[in-house]
mmCIF file of C-alpha atoms in Angstrom:
data_model
loop_
_atom_site.group_PDB
_atom_site.id
_atom_site.type_symbol
_atom_site.label_atom_id
_atom_site.label_comp_id
_atom_site.label_asym_id
_atom_site.label_seq_id
_atom_site.Cartn_x
_atom_site.Cartn_y
_atom_site.Cartn_z
ATOM 1 C CA MET A 1 38.368 53.295 -26.574
ATOM 2 C CA ASP A 2 39.424 54.302 -23.105
ATOM 3 C CA ARG A 3 37.942 51.203 -21.795
ATOM 4 C CA ARG A 4 39.986 49.276 -24.255
ATOM 5 C CA ARG A 5 43.149 51.048 -23.385
ATOM 6 C CA PHE A 6 42.375 50.498 -19.678
ATOM 7 C CA LEU A 7 41.944 46.821 -20.214
ATOM 8 C CA LEU A 8 45.236 46.672 -22.379
ATOM 9 C CA ALA A 9 47.067 48.488 -19.712
ATOM 10 C CA MET A 10 45.582 46.175 -16.997
ATOM 11 C CA ALA A 11 46.770 43.154 -19.040
ATOM 12 C CA ALA A 12 50.250 44.630 -19.440
ATOM 13 C CA LEU A 13 50.381 45.214 -15.618
ATOM 14 C CA GLY A 14 49.303 41.662 -15.112
ATOM 15 C CA LEU A 15 52.253 40.433 -17.243
ATOM 16 C CA ALA A 16 54.726 42.783 -15.444
ATOM 17 C CA ALA A 17 53.564 41.738 -11.972
ATOM 18 C CA PRO A 18 55.890 39.345 -10.168
ATOM 19 C CA ALA A 19 54.916 35.773 -10.509
ATOM 20 C CA ALA A 20 56.530 35.005 -7.108
ATOM 21 C CA GLN A 21 54.748 32.159 -5.489
ATOM 22 C CA ALA A 22 52.411 33.321 -2.969
ATOM 23 C CA LYS A 23 52.887 31.310 0.183
ATOM 24 C CA THR A 24 49.827 29.066 0.341
ATOM 25 C CA ALA A 25 48.294 29.711 3.763
ATOM 26 C CA GLN A 26 47.619 26.580 5.639
ATOM 27 C CA GLY A 27 45.004 25.637 8.186
ATOM 28 C CA LEU A 28 41.270 25.772 8.614
ATOM 29 C CA PHE A 29 39.304 28.037 6.276
ATOM 30 C CA ILE A 30 35.511 28.270 7.236
ATOM 31 C CA HIS A 31 33.418 29.609 4.477
ATOM 32 C CA GLU A 32 30.965 32.464 4.967
ATOM 33 C CA SER A 33 28.205 30.422 3.559
ATOM 34 C CA PRO A 34 28.153 26.756 2.395
ATOM 35 C CA LYS A 35 29.367 26.247 -1.225
ATOM 36 C CA PRO A 36 27.939 23.622 -3.493
ATOM 37 C CA VAL A 37 30.412 20.793 -4.430
ATOM 38 C CA PRO A 38 30.646 20.128 -8.293
ATOM 39 C CA ALA A 39 29.802 16.606 -9.361
ATOM 40 C CA LEU A 40 32.991 14.370 -9.264
ATOM 41 C CA ASP A 41 33.618 11.180 -11.070
ATOM 42 C CA ILE A 42 34.858 9.203 -8.092
ATOM 43 C CA ARG A 43 35.536 5.455 -8.586
ATOM 44 C CA ASP A 44 36.100 2.561 -6.201
ATOM 45 C CA ALA A 45 38.672 -0.310 -6.446
ATOM 46 C CA ASP A 46 36.521 -1.984 -9.101
ATOM 47 C CA GLY A 47 36.190 1.091 -11.244
ATOM 48 C CA GLN A 48 32.710 1.461 -10.128
ATOM 49 C CA ALA A 49 31.055 4.903 -9.402
ATOM 50 C CA ALA A 50 31.522 5.825 -5.919
ATOM 51 C CA GLY A 51 30.517 9.341 -5.873
ATOM 52 C CA LEU A 52 29.554 11.581 -2.936
ATOM 53 C CA ASP A 53 25.840 11.051 -3.719
ATOM 54 C CA ALA A 54 26.010 7.698 -1.849
ATOM 55 C CA LEU A 55 26.873 9.637 1.291
ATOM 56 C CA LYS A 56 24.059 12.048 1.033
ATOM 57 C CA GLY A 57 22.658 12.905 4.466
ATOM 58 C CA ARG A 58 26.020 12.459 6.102
ATOM 59 C CA ALA A 59 28.752 14.889 6.666
ATOM 60 C CA VAL A 60 32.003 14.095 4.935
ATOM 61 C CA LEU A 61 35.705 14.841 5.315
ATOM 62 C CA LEU A 62 36.823 14.739 1.791
ATOM 63 C CA ASN A 63 40.700 14.442 1.691
ATOM 64 C CA LEU A 64 42.560 15.089 -1.619
ATOM 65 C CA TRP A 65 45.873 13.309 -1.819
ATOM 66 C CA ALA A 66 48.347 11.969 -4.342
ATOM 67 C CA SER A 67 51.153 9.327 -3.969
ATOM 68 C CA TRP A 68 53.750 11.911 -5.169
ATOM 69 C CA CYS A 69 52.786 14.303 -2.416
ATOM 70 C CA MET A 70 54.897 13.331 0.666
ATOM 71 C CA PRO A 71 52.813 15.188 3.226
ATOM 72 C CA CYS A 72 49.692 13.726 1.873
ATOM 73 C CA VAL A 73 51.101 10.205 2.267
ATOM 74 C CA ALA A 74 52.307 11.066 5.700
ATOM 75 C CA GLU A 75 48.865 12.095 6.646
ATOM 76 C CA LEU A 76 47.065 9.166 5.461
ATOM 77 C CA PRO A 77 47.731 6.784 8.470
ATOM 78 C CA ALA A 78 46.064 9.350 10.747
ATOM 79 C CA LEU A 79 43.043 9.557 8.497
ATOM 80 C CA ASP A 80 42.825 5.757 8.414
ATOM 81 C CA ARG A 81 42.764 5.680 12.111
ATOM 82 C CA LEU A 82 40.251 8.720 12.196
ATOM 83 C CA LYS A 83 37.636 6.997 9.835
ATOM 84 C CA PRO A 84 36.026 4.813 12.427
ATOM 85 C CA ALA A 85 36.122 7.478 15.123
ATOM 86 C CA ALA A 86 34.738 10.026 12.714
ATOM 87 C CA ALA A 87 31.974 7.596 11.574
ATOM 88 C CA ALA A 88 30.849 7.478 15.158
ATOM 89 C CA LYS A 89 30.398 11.250 15.036
ATOM 90 C CA GLY A 90 28.429 10.963 11.762
ATOM 91 C CA VAL A 91 31.351 12.050 9.422
ATOM 92 C CA ALA A 92 32.322 9.887 6.587
ATOM 93 C CA VAL A 93 36.063 10.104 5.805
ATOM 94 C CA VAL A 94 36.832 9.801 2.159
ATOM 95 C CA ALA A 95 40.384 9.885 0.819
ATOM 96 C CA LEU A 96 40.478 10.753 -2.917
ATOM 97 C CA SER A 97 43.561 9.966 -4.817
ATOM 98 C CA LEU A 98 44.464 12.376 -7.593
ATOM 99 C CA ASP A 99 46.982 9.976 -9.119
ATOM 100 C CA ARG A 100 46.737 9.288 -12.789
ATOM 101 C CA GLY A 101 46.331 5.742 -14.005
ATOM 102 C CA GLY A 102 43.565 4.614 -11.637
ATOM 103 C CA LYS A 103 44.104 2.615 -8.432
ATOM 104 C CA ILE A 104 47.538 1.232 -8.893
ATOM 105 C CA ALA A 105 49.272 4.119 -6.960
ATOM 106 C CA VAL A 106 46.596 3.912 -4.282
ATOM 107 C CA VAL A 107 46.910 0.164 -3.761
ATOM 108 C CA ASN A 108 50.630 0.446 -3.609
ATOM 109 C CA THR A 109 50.545 3.357 -1.146
ATOM 110 C CA PHE A 110 47.875 1.736 1.121
ATOM 111 C CA ALA A 111 49.740 -1.537 1.195
ATOM 112 C CA ARG A 112 52.911 0.254 2.104
ATOM 113 C CA LEU A 113 51.176 2.045 5.043
ATOM 114 C CA SER A 114 49.000 -0.899 6.067
ATOM 115 C CA VAL A 115 45.883 1.118 5.687
ATOM 116 C CA LYS A 116 42.974 -0.704 7.135
ATOM 117 C CA ALA A 117 39.734 1.419 6.999
ATOM 118 C CA LEU A 118 40.138 3.772 4.177
ATOM 119 C CA ASP A 119 38.604 2.765 0.889
ATOM 120 C CA ILE A 120 40.314 3.104 -2.563
ATOM 121 C CA ARG A 121 38.691 6.166 -4.247
ATOM 122 C CA THR A 122 40.212 7.513 -7.511
ATOM 123 C CA ASP A 123 39.548 10.692 -9.451
ATOM 124 C CA GLU A 124 38.598 8.984 -12.736
ATOM 125 C CA ALA A 125 38.267 12.169 -14.852
ATOM 126 C CA ARG A 126 41.394 13.797 -13.187
ATOM 127 C CA SER A 127 39.354 16.897 -12.798
ATOM 128 C CA ALA A 128 38.862 16.946 -9.065
ATOM 129 C CA ALA A 129 41.747 19.416 -8.341
ATOM 130 C CA GLU A 130 40.418 21.702 -10.864
ATOM 131 C CA LYS A 131 36.806 21.470 -9.914
ATOM 132 C CA LEU A 132 37.411 21.852 -6.321
ATOM 133 C CA ASN A 133 40.016 24.546 -6.891
ATOM 134 C CA ALA A 134 42.836 22.676 -4.977
ATOM 135 C CA THR A 135 46.160 24.385 -5.972
ATOM 136 C CA ALA A 136 48.015 22.458 -3.358
ATOM 137 C CA LEU A 137 47.873 19.087 -1.489
ATOM 138 C CA PRO A 138 46.908 17.761 0.887
ATOM 139 C CA VAL A 139 43.573 19.494 1.281
ATOM 140 C CA SER A 140 40.595 18.329 3.233
ATOM 141 C CA LEU A 141 37.080 19.477 2.479
ATOM 142 C CA LEU A 142 34.483 19.596 5.216
ATOM 143 C CA LEU A 143 31.124 18.941 3.741
ATOM 144 C CA ASP A 144 27.805 19.170 5.623
ATOM 145 C CA ASN A 145 25.027 16.687 5.451
ATOM 146 C CA GLN A 146 23.507 18.227 2.522
ATOM 147 C CA GLY A 147 26.929 17.722 0.457
ATOM 148 C CA ARG A 148 27.932 21.491 0.756
ATOM 149 C CA GLU A 149 31.466 22.462 1.376
ATOM 150 C CA VAL A 150 31.443 24.489 4.825
ATOM 151 C CA ALA A 151 35.058 24.648 5.297
ATOM 152 C CA ARG A 152 38.483 23.144 4.068
ATOM 153 C CA TYR A 153 41.709 22.518 5.821
ATOM 154 C CA VAL A 154 44.795 23.209 3.743
ATOM 155 C CA GLY A 155 47.690 20.997 4.710
ATOM 156 C CA ALA A 156 47.974 18.019 7.067
ATOM 157 C CA ALA A 157 46.017 18.394 10.177
ATOM 158 C CA ASP A 158 46.428 16.861 13.483
ATOM 159 C CA TRP A 159 43.116 14.823 13.017
ATOM 160 C CA GLU A 160 43.384 12.865 16.284
ATOM 161 C CA GLY A 161 43.618 15.719 18.846
ATOM 162 C CA PRO A 162 40.918 17.386 20.857
ATOM 163 C CA LYS A 163 40.303 20.389 18.392
ATOM 164 C CA ALA A 164 39.696 17.881 15.512
ATOM 165 C CA ALA A 165 37.257 15.969 17.702
ATOM 166 C CA GLN A 166 35.439 19.183 18.518
ATOM 167 C CA LEU A 167 35.383 20.126 14.813
ATOM 168 C CA LEU A 168 34.166 16.839 13.712
ATOM 169 C CA ASP A 169 31.450 16.765 16.444
ATOM 170 C CA ALA A 170 30.114 19.945 15.181
ATOM 171 C CA LEU A 171 30.321 18.914 11.544
ATOM 172 C CA GLY A 172 28.533 15.712 12.244
ATOM 173 C CA ALA A 173 25.856 17.318 14.259
ATOM 174 C CA GLY A 174 25.326 20.057 11.681
ATOM 175 C CA LYS A 175 26.348 22.887 14.018
ATOM 176 C CA PRO A 176 28.323 25.830 12.870
ATOM 177 C CA LEU A 177 32.075 25.509 12.586
ATOM 178 C CA THR A 178 34.230 28.195 14.472
ATOM 179 C CA PRO A 179 37.861 29.131 14.212
ATOM 180 C CA ASP A 180 38.534 27.996 17.682
ATOM 181 C CA MET A 181 37.927 24.427 16.512
ATOM 182 C CA ALA A 182 40.900 24.470 14.123
ATOM 183 C CA PRO A 183 43.122 21.518 14.530
ATOM 184 C CA PRO A 184 46.822 22.386 14.467
ATOM 185 C CA LEU A 185 49.017 21.383 11.654
ATOM 186 C CA ALA A 186 50.200 17.757 11.945
ATOM 187 C CA LYS A 187 53.856 17.315 12.827
ATOM 188 C CA LEU A 188 54.613 14.966 10.068
ATOM 189 C CA THR A 189 57.385 12.442 10.292
ATOM 190 C CA ALA A 190 59.091 11.305 6.955
ATOM 191 C CA ALA A 191 56.833 9.217 4.866
ATOM 192 C CA PRO A 192 57.681 5.481 5.302
ATOM 193 C CA MET B 1 32.829 61.344 -21.894
ATOM 194 C CA ARG B 2 33.145 61.960 -18.280
ATOM 195 C CA LYS B 3 34.255 58.390 -17.723
ATOM 196 C CA SER B 4 37.122 58.751 -20.335
ATOM 197 C CA PHE B 5 38.449 61.726 -18.330
ATOM 198 C CA SER B 6 38.868 59.662 -15.090
ATOM 199 C CA MET B 7 40.501 56.660 -16.713
ATOM 200 C CA PRO B 8 44.078 58.011 -17.143
ATOM 201 C CA ARG B 9 43.871 59.223 -13.492
ATOM 202 C CA LEU B 10 42.742 55.751 -12.342
ATOM 203 C CA LEU B 11 45.518 54.213 -14.395
ATOM 204 C CA ALA B 12 48.130 56.606 -12.842
ATOM 205 C CA CYS B 13 46.907 55.719 -9.367
ATOM 206 C CA LEU B 14 47.287 52.066 -10.178
ATOM 207 C CA LEU B 15 50.699 52.569 -11.509
ATOM 208 C CA ILE B 16 51.858 54.425 -8.448
ATOM 209 C CA LEU B 17 50.301 51.848 -6.344
ATOM 210 C CA ILE B 18 52.230 49.071 -8.071
ATOM 211 C CA ALA B 19 55.391 51.029 -8.162
ATOM 212 C CA LEU B 20 55.130 51.438 -4.306
ATOM 213 C CA ALA B 21 54.773 47.633 -3.878
ATOM 214 C CA GLY B 22 58.257 46.220 -3.146
ATOM 215 C CA PRO B 23 58.404 43.076 -5.373
ATOM 216 C CA SER B 24 56.721 44.748 -8.337
ATOM 217 C CA ARG B 25 59.565 47.225 -8.562
ATOM 218 C CA ALA B 26 61.946 44.442 -9.394
ATOM 219 C CA ALA B 27 59.483 43.052 -11.823
ATOM 220 C CA THR B 28 59.374 46.428 -13.561
ATOM 221 C CA GLU B 29 63.061 46.565 -14.009
ATOM 222 C CA ASP B 30 62.950 42.969 -15.163
ATOM 223 C CA ALA B 31 60.308 43.775 -17.729
ATOM 224 C CA ASP B 32 63.054 45.543 -19.691
ATOM 225 C CA ARG B 33 64.521 42.130 -20.524
ATOM 226 C CA ALA B 34 62.925 39.631 -22.775
ATOM 227 C CA VAL B 35 62.162 36.154 -21.641
ATOM 228 C CA VAL B 36 64.632 33.871 -23.488
ATOM 229 C CA GLY B 37 64.265 30.143 -23.570
ATOM 230 C CA ARG B 38 67.846 29.171 -23.741
ATOM 231 C CA PHE B 39 69.415 26.683 -21.342
ATOM 232 C CA LEU B 40 72.094 24.090 -20.813
ATOM 233 C CA LEU B 41 70.974 21.706 -18.189
ATOM 234 C CA THR B 42 71.054 17.937 -17.320
ATOM 235 C CA ASP B 43 68.188 15.633 -17.907
ATOM 236 C CA MET B 44 66.820 12.737 -15.617
ATOM 237 C CA ASN B 45 69.240 10.448 -17.155
ATOM 238 C CA GLY B 46 72.275 12.709 -16.406
ATOM 239 C CA ARG B 47 72.711 13.766 -19.960
ATOM 240 C CA ALA B 48 73.500 17.356 -20.914
ATOM 241 C CA VAL B 49 70.596 18.987 -22.805
ATOM 242 C CA THR B 50 70.062 22.321 -24.420
ATOM 243 C CA ASP B 51 66.859 24.005 -25.539
ATOM 244 C CA GLU B 52 67.882 23.310 -29.091
ATOM 245 C CA MET B 53 67.376 19.603 -28.637
ATOM 246 C CA TYR B 54 63.596 20.323 -28.409
ATOM 247 C CA GLY B 55 63.745 22.286 -31.591
ATOM 248 C CA GLY B 56 60.474 21.884 -33.698
ATOM 249 C CA LYS B 57 58.326 21.556 -30.551
ATOM 250 C CA ILE B 58 56.256 23.997 -28.514
ATOM 251 C CA ARG B 59 57.655 23.964 -25.082
ATOM 252 C CA ILE B 60 55.684 24.236 -21.802
ATOM 253 C CA VAL B 61 58.138 25.090 -19.099
ATOM 254 C CA VAL B 62 57.689 25.375 -15.329
ATOM 255 C CA PHE B 63 60.409 25.953 -12.612
ATOM 256 C CA GLY B 64 59.939 24.439 -9.178
ATOM 257 C CA TYR B 65 61.289 21.862 -6.955
ATOM 258 C CA THR B 66 60.131 18.555 -5.733
ATOM 259 C CA TYR B 67 60.737 18.725 -1.962
ATOM 260 C CA CYS B 68 57.493 19.754 -0.378
ATOM 261 C CA PRO B 69 57.295 18.919 3.439
ATOM 262 C CA ASP B 70 53.959 20.716 4.024
ATOM 263 C CA ILE B 71 51.990 21.103 0.952
ATOM 264 C CA CYS B 72 52.637 20.317 -2.620
ATOM 265 C CA PRO B 73 51.509 22.505 -5.507
ATOM 266 C CA THR B 74 49.190 20.785 -8.024
ATOM 267 C CA VAL B 75 50.982 22.414 -11.170
ATOM 268 C CA LEU B 76 52.375 19.138 -12.419
ATOM 269 C CA ASN B 77 48.940 17.560 -12.270
ATOM 270 C CA THR B 78 47.634 20.701 -14.120
ATOM 271 C CA LEU B 79 50.241 20.188 -16.869
ATOM 272 C CA SER B 80 49.570 16.536 -17.286
ATOM 273 C CA VAL B 81 45.795 16.949 -17.522
ATOM 274 C CA ALA B 82 46.370 19.835 -19.942
ATOM 275 C CA LEU B 83 48.492 17.440 -22.129
ATOM 276 C CA GLU B 84 45.617 14.887 -22.165
ATOM 277 C CA HIS B 85 43.473 17.712 -23.410
ATOM 278 C CA LEU B 86 45.825 18.217 -26.337
ATOM 279 C CA GLY B 87 45.245 14.658 -27.687
ATOM 280 C CA ALA B 88 47.221 13.827 -30.647
ATOM 281 C CA ASP B 89 48.683 17.377 -30.640
ATOM 282 C CA ARG B 90 50.707 16.341 -27.517
ATOM 283 C CA ALA B 91 53.282 14.976 -29.926
ATOM 284 C CA LYS B 92 54.099 18.488 -31.057
ATOM 285 C CA VAL B 93 54.747 19.635 -27.467
ATOM 286 C CA VAL B 94 57.546 19.054 -24.900
ATOM 287 C CA THR B 95 56.792 19.690 -21.259
ATOM 288 C CA LEU B 96 59.813 20.737 -19.131
ATOM 289 C CA PHE B 97 60.022 20.829 -15.243
ATOM 290 C CA VAL B 98 63.220 22.829 -14.290
ATOM 291 C CA THR B 99 64.296 22.399 -10.636
ATOM 292 C CA VAL B 100 65.395 25.493 -8.728
ATOM 293 C CA ASP B 101 66.895 23.205 -6.069
ATOM 294 C CA PRO B 102 69.576 21.305 -7.741
ATOM 295 C CA GLU B 103 71.087 20.437 -4.365
ATOM 296 C CA ARG B 104 68.249 17.964 -3.642
ATOM 297 C CA ASP B 105 66.806 17.524 -7.014
ATOM 298 C CA SER B 106 69.516 15.204 -8.551
ATOM 299 C CA PRO B 107 68.707 13.559 -11.923
ATOM 300 C CA ALA B 108 67.949 10.262 -10.175
ATOM 301 C CA HIS B 109 65.582 11.951 -7.718
ATOM 302 C CA LEU B 110 63.801 13.803 -10.520
ATOM 303 C CA LYS B 111 63.313 10.606 -12.408
ATOM 304 C CA GLU B 112 61.763 8.845 -9.451
ATOM 305 C CA TYR B 113 59.402 11.803 -8.516
ATOM 306 C CA LEU B 114 58.389 12.358 -12.124
ATOM 307 C CA ALA B 115 57.559 8.687 -12.499
ATOM 308 C CA SER B 116 54.009 9.861 -11.592
ATOM 309 C CA PHE B 117 54.080 12.319 -14.630
ATOM 310 C CA PRO B 118 55.768 10.262 -17.354
ATOM 311 C CA GLU B 119 55.157 12.956 -20.116
ATOM 312 C CA ILE B 120 57.064 15.598 -18.126
ATOM 313 C CA ILE B 121 60.801 15.852 -18.471
ATOM 314 C CA GLY B 122 62.712 16.990 -15.376
ATOM 315 C CA LEU B 123 65.709 19.090 -15.654
ATOM 316 C CA THR B 124 68.468 19.798 -13.163
ATOM 317 C CA GLY B 125 72.098 21.002 -13.420
ATOM 318 C CA SER B 126 74.799 22.760 -11.622
ATOM 319 C CA ALA B 127 73.777 25.871 -9.457
ATOM 320 C CA GLU B 128 75.353 28.112 -12.218
ATOM 321 C CA GLN B 129 73.406 26.442 -14.950
ATOM 322 C CA ILE B 130 70.063 26.517 -13.073
ATOM 323 C CA ALA B 131 70.786 30.358 -12.360
ATOM 324 C CA ALA B 132 71.489 30.928 -16.050
ATOM 325 C CA ALA B 133 68.442 29.270 -17.196
ATOM 326 C CA ALA B 134 66.331 31.091 -14.565
ATOM 327 C CA ARG B 135 67.749 34.358 -15.595
ATOM 328 C CA ASN B 136 66.881 33.738 -19.231
ATOM 329 C CA PHE B 137 63.268 32.908 -18.234
ATOM 330 C CA LYS B 138 63.222 35.855 -15.804
ATOM 331 C CA VAL B 139 62.376 33.341 -12.913
ATOM 332 C CA ARG B 140 63.417 34.398 -9.590
ATOM 333 C CA TYR B 141 64.141 31.829 -6.745
ATOM 334 C CA GLU B 142 65.700 32.124 -3.329
ATOM 335 C CA LYS B 143 66.681 29.537 -0.805
ATOM 336 C CA GLN B 144 65.083 30.239 2.349
ATOM 337 C CA PRO B 145 66.714 30.062 5.885
ATOM 338 C CA VAL B 146 66.260 26.781 7.627
ATOM 339 C CA GLU B 147 63.676 26.898 10.384
ATOM 340 C CA GLY B 148 64.377 23.649 12.282
ATOM 341 C CA ASN B 149 67.778 22.022 12.860
ATOM 342 C CA ASP B 150 67.819 19.886 9.597
ATOM 343 C CA PRO B 151 70.043 21.844 7.166
ATOM 344 C CA MET B 152 68.542 20.090 4.314
ATOM 345 C CA ALA B 153 65.073 21.091 5.309
ATOM 346 C CA TYR B 154 65.066 24.388 3.449
ATOM 347 C CA SER B 155 62.453 25.782 1.165
ATOM 348 C CA VAL B 156 63.044 27.727 -2.024
ATOM 349 C CA ASP B 157 60.713 30.729 -2.854
ATOM 350 C CA HIS B 158 60.369 30.877 -6.620
ATOM 351 C CA SER B 159 58.254 32.310 -9.497
ATOM 352 C CA SER B 160 55.693 29.805 -10.532
ATOM 353 C CA SER B 161 54.386 30.788 -13.793
ATOM 354 C CA ILE B 162 53.795 28.488 -16.649
ATOM 355 C CA TYR B 163 55.741 29.501 -19.740
ATOM 356 C CA ILE B 164 54.866 28.571 -23.308
ATOM 357 C CA MET B 165 57.795 28.986 -25.691
ATOM 358 C CA ASP B 166 57.645 28.527 -29.529
ATOM 359 C CA ARG B 167 59.324 25.889 -31.684
ATOM 360 C CA VAL B 168 62.768 27.550 -31.508
ATOM 361 C CA GLY B 169 62.627 28.612 -27.874
ATOM 362 C CA ASN B 170 61.160 32.156 -28.049
ATOM 363 C CA PHE B 171 58.622 33.383 -25.535
ATOM 364 C CA LEU B 172 54.981 32.971 -26.448
ATOM 365 C CA ALA B 173 53.004 33.297 -23.280
ATOM 366 C CA ARG B 174 53.231 33.219 -19.443
ATOM 367 C CA MET B 175 50.193 31.849 -17.548
ATOM 368 C CA PRO B 176 49.620 31.735 -13.824
ATOM 369 C CA HIS B 177 50.437 28.267 -12.146
ATOM 370 C CA ALA B 178 46.751 28.026 -11.019
ATOM 371 C CA SER B 179 45.624 28.117 -14.611
ATOM 372 C CA LYS B 180 42.886 25.630 -15.575
ATOM 373 C CA PRO B 181 44.145 22.774 -17.558
ATOM 374 C CA ASP B 182 41.724 23.291 -20.409
ATOM 375 C CA ARG B 183 42.693 27.023 -20.615
ATOM 376 C CA LEU B 184 46.373 26.053 -20.828
ATOM 377 C CA ALA B 185 45.650 23.417 -23.589
ATOM 378 C CA GLU B 186 43.644 25.833 -25.501
ATOM 379 C CA ARG B 187 46.416 28.420 -25.290
ATOM 380 C CA VAL B 188 48.921 25.791 -26.427
ATOM 381 C CA LYS B 189 46.625 24.771 -29.280
ATOM 382 C CA SER B 190 46.320 28.296 -30.528
ATOM 383 C CA TYR B 191 50.071 28.346 -30.949
ATOM 384 C CA LEU B 192 50.154 24.953 -32.861
ATOM 385 C CA ALA B 193 48.317 26.562 -35.762
ATOM 386 C CA PRO B 194 51.405 27.631 -38.016
ATOM 387 C CA ARG B 195 49.988 31.035 -38.802
ATOM 388 C CA LYS B 196 49.621 31.989 -35.111
ATOM 389 C CA ALA B 197 52.890 30.817 -34.066
ATOM 390 C CA GLU B 198 54.609 34.022 -35.095
ATOM 391 C CA ASP B 199 52.221 36.352 -33.257
#
């Protein structure tokens, strides 16, 4: 009975608590221990399965973006340039679009930005944000070579600076990530 | 039995803690007022709309703004996925995004932004109309001081719950903005059954 009253009171408190939006913290968040990544239905430009399984054995920078997210779009050119450099470090860069309706928004955005290296990857089931607990975009998940999330970067990072190079070196080499490797937030210019 | 003795004390401690927290005090005062779903706003085509125009439909309502220079919340994504979960029941629901930033979120801008979410209706209005709607929903928002030198690069802190209102605009539920789409859809579905709509 008391337990029930307690739970009811807690529920009431929950309702009365302010719903003010907590400022989402940005930057690098290194997990205490690697987290498994739920299976995602990722598709390529032809609608074929292009999940993370194909990248097993390699570290991955999995960036979540959407065409309606201005800072995401502004970050894409840097990720596009980063892709070959990261590959040399053993890190695959995957930019996963959360846009509804398949690849149309991706094709248009990539064309507008003259994206060269990034592949079209879409979230077919539209469940990636939920499964990966991404409440804000852009967010980049850093996965080790066993496909486990070891850290995530919330916001647009300066992916081409020395810190990012250090971070990706460590990720590619399977070494522990440390807070001093955190790249600064990117200074974004208006999306083209 | 010993457990039941400690429960009121635990509750009292919690209440004191919550009363001491600054923002919660305002919320407690706010709690005296009921959430009311009344509004007079402007839709994306520049037409005046009131809540009564959505009569007969369950309403899912969020407040926010489209300008996100750093990071963008995924709440609209959550809403559109929840609507997919509703399937055919989607026709019994209207989903409204009310801006708390009428200065930048003009009808035309909302229309362009929400093209990515065709099932979501964007609403704006005069500063007074937005303030009145927010007051009715007990939503708080506050324009923040500009950090750089661009006067238009301000942010707006705001409450970010997802409101579910019944077919005549009365409050049914408030859910966190980070709710899972299936949970939101389930909740909405529970209100679509006529018997439960009056709960």
